[in-house]
Structures are given as structure tokens and as C-alpha cells.
Amino acid sequence: MSELLQAVLESDEKSDLRQFASELRAAGNTYLLRNDILNSFSDYCDRHQKDNEFHASSLSKLIYYTQEIILEDESLCWIIRPEIARQEVYRLWSDLSIEPMTVQQLLDVRDRFVNHYHPQEGDVLELDFGPFYDYSPAIKDSKNIGKGVQFLNRFLSSKLFQAPDQWLSALFTFLSLHRYNGTQLLINERISNQRQLSGQIKKAITFVSKLNGDKPYDEFRFDLQVMGFEPGWGNTASRVKETLDILDDLIDSPDHQALEAFISRIPMIFRIVLVSVHGWFGQEGVLGRPDTGGQVVYVLDQARNLEKQLKEDQELAGLTGLNVEPKVIILSRLIPNSDGTRCNERLEKVHGTENSWILRVPFREFNPNLTQNWISRFEIWPYLETYAIDSEKELLAEFQGKPDLIIGNYSDGNLVAFLLARRLNVTQCIIAHALEKSKYLFSNLYWQDLDDKYHFSLQFTADLIAMNSANFIISSTYQEIVGRPDSVGQYESYANFTMPDLYHVVNGIELFSPKFNVVPPGVNENVYFPHTRNEDRIQSDRDRIEELLFTLDDPANIFGKLDDPNKRPLFSMARLDRIKNLTGLAECFGRSKDLQERCNLILVAGKLRVEETEDNEERDEIVKLYRTIDEYNLHGKIRWLGVRLPKTDSGEIYRVIADRQGVFVQPALFEAFGLTILEAMISGLPTFGTQFGGPLEIIQDRVNGFYINPTNLDETADKLLEFANNCDRDPNYWYKISQQAIERVYSTYTWKIHTTRLLSLARIYGFWNYASKENREDLMRYVETLFYLIYKPRAKTLLEQHVHR
């Protein structure tokens, strides 16, 4: 039994537990989430005049760790999360007897809650991925989740130590496999086994040690070839010696740091595919359109920096003489009716690169009225399998061979990445960006009511397929995987759940698998940089943005004229959708007269008029924003810019707001990471970010930014006012927070850090998949079964609806 429950039942607090359970039942709410439970317990303590000491009691501790309570006729289903990534479930009877419940029993309870439990019709399909991870190494401590590659390196180095012949043989064979366009790399046929490799390494080290460290590789290449070594060890004598020394140490005394250092240097990745299917993917005029925001910025920046890192790595490896040309392709969707964008162009070079491209592949036509236009990310599912088949041909033609790494983005891109990686047999990485299951409360439980609009049955199935098939998973934050002590992580929410009448997920993902790695993105430092770097700013752009934000009269694109443009600006920039919650920020501002006296609210947010958008959620938010402005009479105090800005302008906007000692507010109801937070902070803007999601790991509260609870409008207004008051009392306060925000980004969130880590991961997981001989085929067959028997029939049904629209 749970230690938390046991402590209560063995104390005199047992009667309080009985009374609390009784009052929950009397209140009539039959499904309570954590916040409901905490509020109910607080009310209970107030009603029964419990003193402060009671809040440190065993019952109070039990309540804190209780995640859900579901009330049934005779009992309570009590779900406890005693620590991150672990769950316990109990049935609590009226006499306080306790019995543990299985996951299957819990899912039945949830089905009964929504009246979709039909045992007389037979059992529902159960999905359990747990057994497929039994043969893989697993992390033990939850605090190490997201550090998968560190764990894997230790595991591999211990295997090298325990069974050196087996693993050194695997390493030798792995090294001998690598070629570029038919040219052998690393070792040639003169070295025939791992024992010979060890001796030749020592000879080569002796040889290069006698050379000038700066001597170019080409000048002693043939000497190394005679010893059995081909290009790939380094571009100078000192670099070659360094690489050979690391391998020599690894062979003689295996160590996880040496293993990572060596594998990270192997030239094995030259061609990368980044898959980003939905939305309008382009470099100009797309941001702010439906389904088009931070993911586009992320993928473009990632592509530029991956190419840059690949070139740097290959130069250091000594491959310059082989005319190696690393290539990065962003695979996206071609939209024939492109609405003035370049999304109807098959191939577009990524700005600032030599060999990175956006490759757009169209959906097959079916119904041209749909497939020639933008399609919502919630409706995109029927086209992805044929899209993957068509994309494979296009990619093979563009690369003139197979890619070395495929990285999926978001649920749809991750599914395409799975289909491509499976067909091409290459390493697959996925990046969620956001998992809709966490964003929409009870979305799995009520999927049948929501499926006509959101098609969650397809999306959640696609998520299960992608996250289990991936060789490794990148998350931007730890809590994206497993949350915090008081909240469940996005991936953790897939551990078990029910889709009533469709399937039960008993174990949807192994959270302790070393496939999870936290690798946060960076910021484009050419666009986003501190407002104090005046030498890098263009005065004409600065003046134009200043006018746009504060004084320009342009009714077609701007709503609102400021009575006093000199007030401190509160600034936010996002799409107008429910989760981004700009309407909530407007209401927060509207409810605080003090805030209105001190500040102006400036929003950069997509469209101004409902007739200009095809997105239902955006329409609703536009109507709500106008209603809020009228309800709180915010005329003269708010400016709403319905514009799509080029990237360079978005960088200057942050800086102009910072020039006026403004603040950036990110009020999202949930934010998986928060690129705009990084952009604002590196610009020097004090930033207020939502406490729900990734910003908790970016911002250090009251050090380089501030947390807000966007559901508590009065508290949010008070925090903004407190900041303004502190600035008035101490003229240096704004500058102090500003400087610490800048330092935080430069120390932790750069693309150089991101891409170095990502490529290192790809190489190490490539080696692990080869050397471990891990049999993933049973897992992949299970995943394919889910695709063909659940996903594909439902996608076909949706396609038939599309055809007849």
C-alpha cells in the first residue's frame, strides 16, 4: 500500500479522511483533478477550522500528491503520484478499506465515468508497449530522465569493459562501414580485425606525434593509408593524434566520456531531413497564419545551424579534399493556392546557407478544393501515408541517395518521419513541439465528442506510433517528458489512458528509456540580439518599427490609437488561438485600473477581422478580443497589430519595446517550450512567462524573469504592477533584470550548443543500434499493426469525408 495512505490510516487523521471523502461525495463533483482536490481540501480545512499545523499533516501530504479522484457509487478511485513518472491507484471504500487497482481497472473506471463501459460486448483493445522495452537498458532514477545519451554511454562503456572482444569487434566493424559517395573513410582493408586495429593505432600515434601539429592532413594522408587509416580522423596532425588518442584510451580502458568524445567525431552524417508538414512553411509572409508559428522559426534556424555544424565537423575530420557537401532538406507540404507566399514552389533555398533547402511535396489531389489549399493540422491525417511515399522518391532524387538522419516535427511530421525511416532504414528522431493531448483537457476521454473537429483518435495514435518507433526523442525541457512534482509531463500523459470504445493504453511509452534527451533550441543571434548593440541596428528600421508600434494610423492593419504612447509598454506577440491566450492577457489588463494608468498593452497577433481567416479558433479569439476591449473600455490604452512581419522586423520589435523599458508577457495557458521567451530575453526585455510548461525551465523566477499563472488574472496584474513599482523605486532594477535575461540565453540556449548535441546524439544512437544488435523488429511490427489496423482505417474514413466536401 502507498506509504502516504498508510500513514493516514495509522493515525488519528483517519476520521478526517473519512469526513473529507464524505463531503466530496456530497458536493456532487464526480471527477476531480489535482487543482479541484487542493481547493476542496482547502475549503474543508476552513469549514472545520483546521489550524496551520494540520497543513503539515499526513493527510495534507497525501492530498498534495493526489493527482485525481473519481467517485463511484460505492467507492473512490484514488490516483496518487508519489514521485515524478510513477503512479499508484487505489480503491477507497466507505469503511476506509483500501485495495490496489491495476491500470486496466483504472481505465475501466474512466470509461464508466463517460458511460462507455460495455463489458457485456467484450473487452476493448489493450495497447501495451512495456514488454518491448524489457530487453533495453533503463534509467533507474527519475531525475536522470532526459539524459538518455549519458546513461547509454555509461552502459556501452561498461559493456566494453565487461566483454571487450565482442564490443571492440562491433566497434571495428562499425568503423569499417563508413563511406562517402563510394570513398572509404576511417579504416581500410589493411586492418582486418580489432586486435590489429589496436596495434596500428599505436603506430599511427607514434607517427603523427613526430609531425608539426599544424601539418595539414593531405600532406601525410598516404602514410596513414599504408597503416590502414583513411580520411576522417582529423584535418591536422594534432587533430588526428587527438582522435587516435581518444580511441586508444577507449580500447585500453573503456570510459563513457571517451566513448562519447570518440563516437561524436565519426563522420557518419552528411544528409539530414527535417520533416515539418502542416501549416504554411516559408521564409517570408507566413508567420501568424493558421498553424504557422514557432515551429517554422525553430526548423529554419535548426536547418541553418545543422548545415554550419556539419561543415565544421567535416572540416575538422579532414574531409575537405573529398569535396564533401553536407545537405539539409526541410520536407514540407506544397500548397498550390499559396495566397501570395512561396509555398507553391517545389524547391526553395534556405537563406544564409549553401546547401539547405525547403523541399515541398504536394498532397495527392483527391478533392482539389481541399488539397490545393491550406488544410488545418487537425485535418491533415488522411494524406500522410501517400505523402511519405511521394516524398521518398523526391528525397532520393535530391540527395542522390539515402539520408543519414530523419528528424520529425510535431505529430504529423513525426508520423511521416516514422514512415520514411522505416522504408529507408535510417535513424529516426522526433520532436513533439506540443502534444495536443496535454493541451486539451480530457481530450482522450471525450474523443468521440471532439473527433469531428479535432480528430484526436488519429493524432494520439500517430503520437504512440512515432514516440515508440523513434530511435531517439528530443525534448526542449525535462518537464515536457515527465512534468514536475505537482504536474504530469506531456509524454507522461501517454503512459496510460483510455480512448473509450477504441482502445485502452496500458503502457504507451517507457519514460525511463534512454531514448529521451533534453536538448533545448537556441535563438537566431543574427536577428535577435540585445537592444544595447546599437552598432548592429539600422536606424531607419528602428524608426519605422517605433512608428508602427506606437503612432502609425493604419486601420487596415492596426486597431487602436494610444492616448499616451509614452507609458511603459506591455508587449506580447503570438497567434490568436485559445492556448496562446492573448485574450486572457487583454482581460487581465482590463481588470486592473492601476495597470492601465501605468502601461499600454501592445499585441502583435495575426488578423484583425473574422472574414480574413478560415481558422475557427482564430475567429473565436478575434471576436473575444474585440468584446474584451469594449467591455473594459480599453480604447486609447491598447494597440492590436494584425500584421505578418518579416523576421528581421520581429527582432527589432523586441528591441524597440526594450528601448522604452517595456516588458514581454507570454500568457499561454500551456507552452511546450517558448521560443518567443528566448527572443525577448536575448533582446533584453524583462519577461513574464506562463508557469505552465517550458518557461519554468528557461526563466529563473525574479532573477532573470518572472513566472505568471495566466488563469489567475488578478495575481498576474499584481506581479506586473510590482515590477513597475520596483522600477520606479530603483532606476537600475529594469536594467538588472534585462542584463540577467541576456546572460541566461547566451549561457544555455544557443544553436551551437543545440546542433553539437543533436549530431552527437545521432551518431551515438546510430552506434548503439548497430553494436547492440538490439532486435527492434518485434516492436516495429507492433507499431505497424497499430498503424494499419487503427490509424489507416480511420484516416481512410476521414479522407472519404474530404472527398465529398
PDB file of C-alpha atoms in Angstrom, residues 559 583 586-587 619-635 640:
ATOM      1  CA  PHE A 559      -6.639  48.582 -34.294  1.00  0.00           C
ATOM      2  CA  THR A 583      -7.429  37.469 -24.998  1.00  0.00           C
ATOM      3  CA  ALA A 586      -6.261  41.669 -22.543  1.00  0.00           C
ATOM      4  CA  GLU A 587      -8.794  40.764 -19.848  1.00  0.00           C
ATOM      5  CA  ARG A 619     -12.258  33.613 -35.473  1.00  0.00           C
ATOM      6  CA  ASP A 620     -13.464  32.947 -31.928  1.00  0.00           C
ATOM      7  CA  GLU A 621     -10.444  34.693 -30.417  1.00  0.00           C
ATOM      8  CA  ILE A 622     -10.839  37.750 -32.683  1.00  0.00           C
ATOM      9  CA  VAL A 623     -14.463  38.143 -31.558  1.00  0.00           C
ATOM     10  CA  LYS A 624     -13.436  37.650 -27.917  1.00  0.00           C
ATOM     11  CA  LEU A 625     -10.658  40.250 -28.126  1.00  0.00           C
ATOM     12  CA  TYR A 626     -12.988  42.922 -29.533  1.00  0.00           C
ATOM     13  CA  ARG A 627     -15.550  42.070 -26.853  1.00  0.00           C
ATOM     14  CA  THR A 628     -12.922  42.388 -24.094  1.00  0.00           C
ATOM     15  CA  ILE A 629     -11.734  45.766 -25.410  1.00  0.00           C
ATOM     16  CA  ASP A 630     -15.306  47.086 -25.370  1.00  0.00           C
ATOM     17  CA  GLU A 631     -16.255  45.510 -22.034  1.00  0.00           C
ATOM     18  CA  TYR A 632     -13.337  47.129 -20.193  1.00  0.00           C
ATOM     19  CA  ASN A 633     -13.242  50.290 -22.337  1.00  0.00           C
ATOM     20  CA  LEU A 634      -9.610  49.797 -23.324  1.00  0.00           C
ATOM     21  CA  HIS A 635      -9.799  52.248 -26.222  1.00  0.00           C
ATOM     22  CA  TRP A 640      -3.532  45.443 -31.810  1.00  0.00           C
TER      23      TRP A 640
END
